[in-house]
XYZ file of C-alpha atoms in Angstrom:
382
model
C 21.918 6.031 -14.488
C 18.786 8.327 -12.500
C 15.999 9.106 -14.731
C 12.559 10.212 -13.905
C 9.240 9.246 -15.363
C 6.395 10.458 -16.458
C 2.846 8.212 -16.981
C 0.637 10.106 -19.286
C -2.923 9.649 -17.758
C -4.877 11.926 -19.022
C -7.056 10.339 -22.236
C -11.062 9.695 -22.165
C -10.170 6.075 -23.704
C -13.396 6.703 -25.294
C -12.656 2.981 -27.423
C -12.220 1.343 -24.480
C -15.625 0.814 -24.470
C -18.542 2.640 -21.797
C -17.094 3.344 -17.970
C -14.410 4.606 -16.553
C -11.519 5.668 -18.354
C -9.202 3.141 -19.511
C -6.343 3.941 -16.956
C -8.711 3.651 -13.706
C -9.893 0.240 -15.033
C -9.003 -3.005 -13.194
C -6.232 -5.690 -14.793
C -6.199 -8.686 -12.464
C -7.697 -6.807 -9.350
C -5.270 -3.683 -9.727
C -5.572 -0.289 -12.061
C -4.161 0.039 -14.710
C -2.308 2.727 -13.652
C -0.731 1.669 -10.683
C 1.219 -1.493 -12.587
C 3.314 1.627 -14.584
C 3.817 3.217 -11.328
C 5.089 0.258 -9.261
C 7.152 -0.643 -12.181
C 9.079 2.000 -12.393
C 9.628 2.188 -8.874
C 10.915 -0.915 -8.749
C 13.579 0.627 -11.434
C 14.721 2.983 -9.310
C 13.135 6.565 -10.257
C 14.135 9.126 -9.046
C 10.446 11.038 -9.594
C 7.323 10.013 -11.220
C 4.651 12.437 -12.699
C 1.731 11.286 -13.366
C -0.250 13.418 -15.897
C -3.591 13.467 -15.241
C -7.085 15.415 -15.082
C -9.166 17.030 -12.749
C -11.262 14.528 -11.634
C -8.282 11.929 -12.257
C -6.163 13.626 -9.521
C -9.091 13.465 -7.159
C -9.017 9.422 -7.666
C -5.033 9.002 -7.454
C -4.681 8.902 -3.407
C -6.992 5.569 -3.483
C -5.417 4.069 -6.815
C -1.511 4.493 -5.749
C -2.638 4.221 -1.944
C 1.020 3.171 -0.383
C 3.226 3.867 -2.915
C 5.601 6.511 -2.360
C 7.688 8.967 -5.042
C 4.748 10.379 -7.573
C 3.590 13.527 -8.151
C 0.790 14.787 -10.482
C 0.712 17.536 -12.850
C -2.600 18.288 -14.829
C -2.929 16.645 -18.622
C -4.125 19.073 -21.425
C -6.409 18.751 -24.613
C -3.442 16.825 -26.435
C -0.921 13.634 -25.616
C 1.952 16.297 -26.605
C 0.195 18.876 -24.510
C -0.358 16.540 -22.078
C 3.632 15.711 -21.853
C 5.010 18.988 -21.609
C 2.724 19.653 -18.481
C 4.627 16.523 -17.151
C 8.029 18.051 -18.300
C 7.230 20.994 -16.358
C 6.735 19.361 -13.339
C 10.608 17.560 -13.184
C 11.591 21.592 -12.955
C 13.657 20.023 -10.053
C 15.313 17.446 -12.090
C 18.466 18.456 -13.547
C 18.342 19.363 -17.628
C 20.364 15.992 -18.921
C 18.718 13.895 -16.697
C 17.150 11.035 -18.431
C 12.806 10.623 -19.045
C 11.051 8.309 -19.784
C 7.201 9.123 -21.224
C 5.005 6.257 -20.778
C 1.783 5.507 -21.446
C -0.369 4.431 -18.457
C -2.276 2.607 -21.153
C 0.754 0.251 -21.389
C 0.349 -1.860 -17.639
C 3.211 -4.430 -18.717
C 6.370 -2.499 -18.252
C 9.073 -4.530 -17.281
C 12.060 -3.625 -15.564
C 14.427 -5.155 -18.909
C 12.196 -2.859 -20.793
C 13.170 0.317 -18.835
C 16.984 -0.908 -18.800
C 17.264 -1.318 -22.218
C 15.907 1.803 -23.241
C 18.220 3.858 -20.829
C 21.139 1.711 -22.062
C 20.024 2.413 -25.434
C 19.634 6.192 -24.951
C 23.686 6.534 -24.007
C 24.411 6.680 -27.738
C 21.657 8.665 -29.027
C 19.475 11.558 -28.824
C 16.602 9.651 -28.006
C 15.182 5.620 -27.576
C 12.650 3.742 -27.387
C 11.493 -0.164 -27.371
C 10.079 -1.280 -30.576
C 9.325 -4.589 -31.907
C 9.455 -5.708 -35.423
C 6.296 -6.025 -37.387
C 6.004 -9.944 -37.973
C 2.511 -9.656 -40.053
C 2.092 -9.327 -43.701
C 0.622 -5.536 -44.689
C -2.544 -5.037 -46.763
C -3.542 -1.963 -48.452
C -6.307 -0.815 -49.542
C -9.350 1.470 -49.796
C -12.821 0.259 -49.523
C -14.030 -1.580 -51.854
C -10.688 -2.220 -53.318
C -8.882 -5.122 -53.435
C -5.711 -5.121 -51.313
C -1.959 -4.918 -52.251
C 1.028 -6.531 -50.595
C 3.106 -4.010 -48.196
C 6.318 -4.710 -47.334
C 6.929 -5.137 -44.042
C 10.579 -5.012 -43.837
C 12.743 -2.447 -42.012
C 9.287 -1.611 -39.780
C 8.806 -1.392 -36.190
C 5.591 -1.411 -33.974
C 6.584 1.386 -31.429
C 5.385 1.315 -27.608
C 6.562 3.449 -24.551
C 8.279 4.312 -22.381
C 10.169 6.831 -24.638
C 13.213 8.430 -23.049
C 15.253 11.347 -23.749
C 16.893 13.923 -21.611
C 14.549 16.415 -19.907
C 16.204 19.613 -21.908
C 16.163 18.150 -24.997
C 12.369 16.940 -25.168
C 11.655 20.145 -23.879
C 13.707 22.089 -26.942
C 11.876 19.826 -29.399
C 8.906 20.029 -28.141
C 9.056 23.631 -28.377
C 9.902 23.761 -31.811
C 7.828 21.030 -33.244
C 5.126 22.970 -35.527
C 3.012 20.463 -37.998
C 0.248 18.612 -35.960
C 0.154 16.361 -33.960
C 2.839 14.183 -33.007
C 2.013 10.418 -31.989
C 4.622 9.839 -29.918
C 8.058 11.524 -28.125
C 11.043 10.324 -30.462
C 9.689 11.570 -33.571
C 9.434 15.228 -31.801
C 13.209 14.776 -31.642
C 13.558 12.855 -34.693
C 11.557 16.031 -36.143
C 14.589 18.064 -34.627
C 17.245 16.370 -35.992
C 17.651 14.341 -33.415
C 19.235 10.362 -33.361
C 17.205 7.971 -32.332
C 18.158 4.341 -30.744
C 15.388 0.916 -30.850
C 15.770 -0.905 -28.615
C 14.253 -4.280 -27.736
C 10.286 -4.288 -27.036
C 7.846 -6.775 -25.389
C 5.111 -8.677 -27.043
C 3.491 -8.151 -23.529
C 3.771 -4.660 -23.478
C 0.020 -4.498 -25.378
C -1.758 -1.123 -25.599
C -5.235 -1.018 -23.749
C -7.324 0.678 -26.603
C -10.752 -1.829 -27.469
C -12.704 -3.825 -24.876
C -11.019 -7.055 -26.557
C -7.837 -5.847 -25.258
C -8.626 -6.145 -21.365
C -9.713 -9.748 -21.937
C -6.181 -10.274 -23.422
C -4.856 -8.391 -20.232
C -6.038 -10.123 -17.960
C -4.698 -13.244 -19.460
C -0.966 -11.382 -19.395
C -1.206 -10.432 -16.143
C -0.919 -14.101 -14.937
C 2.702 -14.094 -16.744
C 3.650 -10.751 -15.948
C 3.665 -10.802 -12.038
C 4.192 -13.835 -9.210
C 2.905 -14.396 -5.612
C 5.307 -15.718 -2.923
C 4.633 -16.534 0.825
C 5.677 -15.047 3.552
C 5.495 -16.959 6.829
C 6.762 -15.555 10.846
C 6.973 -16.445 14.358
C 7.272 -14.415 17.147
C 6.852 -15.038 20.561
C 7.619 -12.797 23.931
C 7.316 -13.889 27.705
C 4.671 -11.925 30.453
C 6.442 -9.685 32.433
C 4.816 -6.430 34.977
C 3.073 -4.190 33.430
C -0.764 -3.108 32.833
C -1.316 -3.259 29.244
C -0.240 -5.490 26.313
C 0.434 -4.089 22.664
C -1.313 -6.597 20.237
C -1.326 -6.150 15.934
C -1.216 -2.891 17.166
C -3.722 -3.096 19.721
C -3.267 -1.220 23.111
C -5.179 -4.153 25.384
C -5.741 -3.506 29.080
C -4.470 -6.443 30.980
C -2.044 -6.938 34.739
C 0.635 -7.866 32.536
C 2.835 -6.418 29.569
C 4.980 -8.600 27.463
C 8.645 -8.079 27.670
C 11.032 -6.779 24.761
C 13.309 -4.410 22.815
C 10.670 -2.417 21.534
C 6.981 -2.844 22.204
C 6.573 -6.686 22.379
C 3.565 -6.501 19.211
C 4.052 -10.175 18.855
C 1.229 -9.860 15.855
C 3.228 -7.562 14.345
C 6.379 -8.723 14.692
C 5.384 -12.133 12.845
C 4.133 -10.392 10.236
C 6.675 -8.144 9.856
C 9.106 -11.604 9.371
C 6.258 -12.873 7.212
C 6.724 -10.414 4.567
C 10.596 -10.078 4.305
C 10.646 -13.205 4.222
C 7.890 -12.947 1.085
C 10.773 -10.838 -0.475
C 13.704 -12.774 0.730
C 15.143 -9.868 2.791
C 15.937 -11.561 5.787
C 14.142 -11.006 9.417
C 13.709 -8.252 11.946
C 16.567 -8.538 13.815
C 18.117 -8.187 10.557
C 16.917 -4.485 9.892
C 16.138 -3.078 13.368
C 18.881 -5.314 15.745
C 17.373 -5.677 19.271
C 21.036 -4.745 20.129
C 20.733 -0.502 19.082
C 19.080 1.057 21.609
C 17.414 3.331 18.730
C 14.872 0.650 18.846
C 14.004 0.336 22.184
C 10.667 0.818 23.057
C 9.467 1.636 19.259
C 6.286 1.024 17.828
C 6.143 -1.643 16.030
C 4.285 -0.397 13.168
C 7.056 1.154 11.828
C 8.930 -2.264 11.689
C 5.609 -3.567 9.670
C 5.343 -0.137 7.556
C 9.466 -0.469 6.268
C 8.781 -4.075 5.612
C 6.127 -3.029 3.130
C 7.735 -0.097 1.871
C 10.397 -2.634 0.828
C 7.462 -4.839 -1.557
C 6.743 -1.362 -2.878
C 10.630 -0.977 -3.680
C 10.610 -4.134 -5.392
C 6.767 -3.357 -7.496
C 5.298 -5.231 -5.580
C 2.338 -5.757 -3.570
C 0.208 -6.966 -0.819
C -2.396 -9.434 -1.394
C -3.699 -10.403 2.440
C -2.427 -11.487 5.471
C -3.367 -13.904 8.305
C -2.108 -13.868 11.811
C -2.816 -16.363 14.572
C -1.615 -15.106 18.225
C -1.325 -18.016 20.487
C -2.170 -17.374 24.428
C -4.684 -18.598 27.269
C -4.977 -14.946 28.533
C -6.098 -11.675 27.282
C -9.588 -12.815 25.892
C -8.540 -11.871 21.942
C -12.318 -12.413 20.408
C -13.063 -8.400 21.699
C -10.324 -6.553 20.311
C -9.813 -8.605 16.882
C -12.167 -6.467 14.800
C -10.014 -3.344 15.781
C -6.673 -5.509 15.115
C -7.741 -6.221 11.667
C -8.553 -2.338 11.213
C -5.665 -1.570 12.654
C -3.633 -3.755 10.693
C -5.862 -3.107 7.223
C -5.477 0.743 7.827
C -1.513 -0.312 8.267
C -1.076 -1.937 5.382
C -3.146 -0.023 2.772
C -5.307 -2.623 2.397
C -9.215 -3.470 2.341
C -10.261 -5.005 5.337
C -11.715 -8.620 4.121
C -7.756 -9.204 3.234
C -6.871 -8.937 6.781
C -7.474 -11.478 9.125
C -6.430 -12.280 12.982
C -7.433 -15.357 14.609
C -6.476 -16.609 18.324
C -6.218 -20.421 19.960
C -4.260 -22.089 23.221
C -2.720 -24.454 23.223
C -5.236 -26.189 26.066
C -2.777 -25.819 28.844
C -0.026 -26.988 27.268
C 3.460 -25.443 26.859
C 4.756 -22.254 27.720
C 2.034 -20.896 26.288
C -0.159 -23.239 28.202
C 1.331 -22.044 31.537
C 1.083 -18.287 30.937
C 4.639 -17.909 30.960
C 4.190 -15.905 27.368
C 2.791 -15.780 23.796
C 3.459 -16.377 20.505
C 1.703 -15.352 17.058
C 2.034 -17.010 13.493
C 1.295 -15.055 10.688
C 1.315 -15.965 6.758
C 1.363 -13.067 3.992
C 0.745 -13.582 -0.269
C 2.944 -11.027 -2.057
C 2.345 -10.442 -5.496
C 5.790 -8.766 -7.219
C 6.597 -8.476 -10.830
C 7.961 -11.786 -12.411
């Protein structure tokens, strides 16, 4: 089932304490909003709308760097108006396509939750994830003795909440009784049938300062780190320059290969593919295909990064080692790091390029070729 998503990220988050609005703060080193965008991309969202403020719109290119498939809508004075703005930004999508409305302040949305809500929507007009209330409930006015309230049939509503786009548009157009607290309530008010899907205890809403401390602890349970390694080698041949880690270096020989023979980028591409279990560079760009003859190897690397993103993952850091007697790598190392950081959308301090020789031993020591090895760390949802 194809679906779209609207992520509401226009609130000020004043209850979260001083500083940035909560959707821009970091959890486990990553902006809160980015967690949700990565999750919806991994689940296959056909379109993602980020509803935010004017200042938030300016921040999005950096917050969501490297992530494809998102668009922006301007938020309103209330959550309901922000949701309607997001729905309007999906005017090019089918009227009956499911739309998942999600609060950016719930960063740990999982593929299982998204799948469960979409499944529940098949037999309903709207669906939401929810958890049964487990704690004993007390009701009390200030200064009065509390009374116990039954928790039977009570649920804690979460997001994302789903309905077909036109259903949501019609329901919001008919709403006239104050500010709704969620989208299922709006559909319910026009007589729509609302289904409950299994909620997720990890899908907490970040509201107060102490919630961020809890989120930091939960982040480790929501993500795993994968390590991949890659190796590549090319022989020397006649030429005037060599491409290494995306940088052209003047040299009295060149590396021979089907593409531009950038051994550094090839090793790094293989390392990323290995980390996510997607085979090797030859599986995606066969050397027998003339389409890739002479191709710039940054195309291969960008493809591998896109596959990581499609899984809801992100690169943590990369480390490339070039093995050769010549050319001298040190004068070009900083340029290589900067180029890799640009291609990978990583901070410079997460990119390492090193060089070594084999003390005149082996094919690199004899000057017959150059080799490269790479190690990467990739973070993905569990």
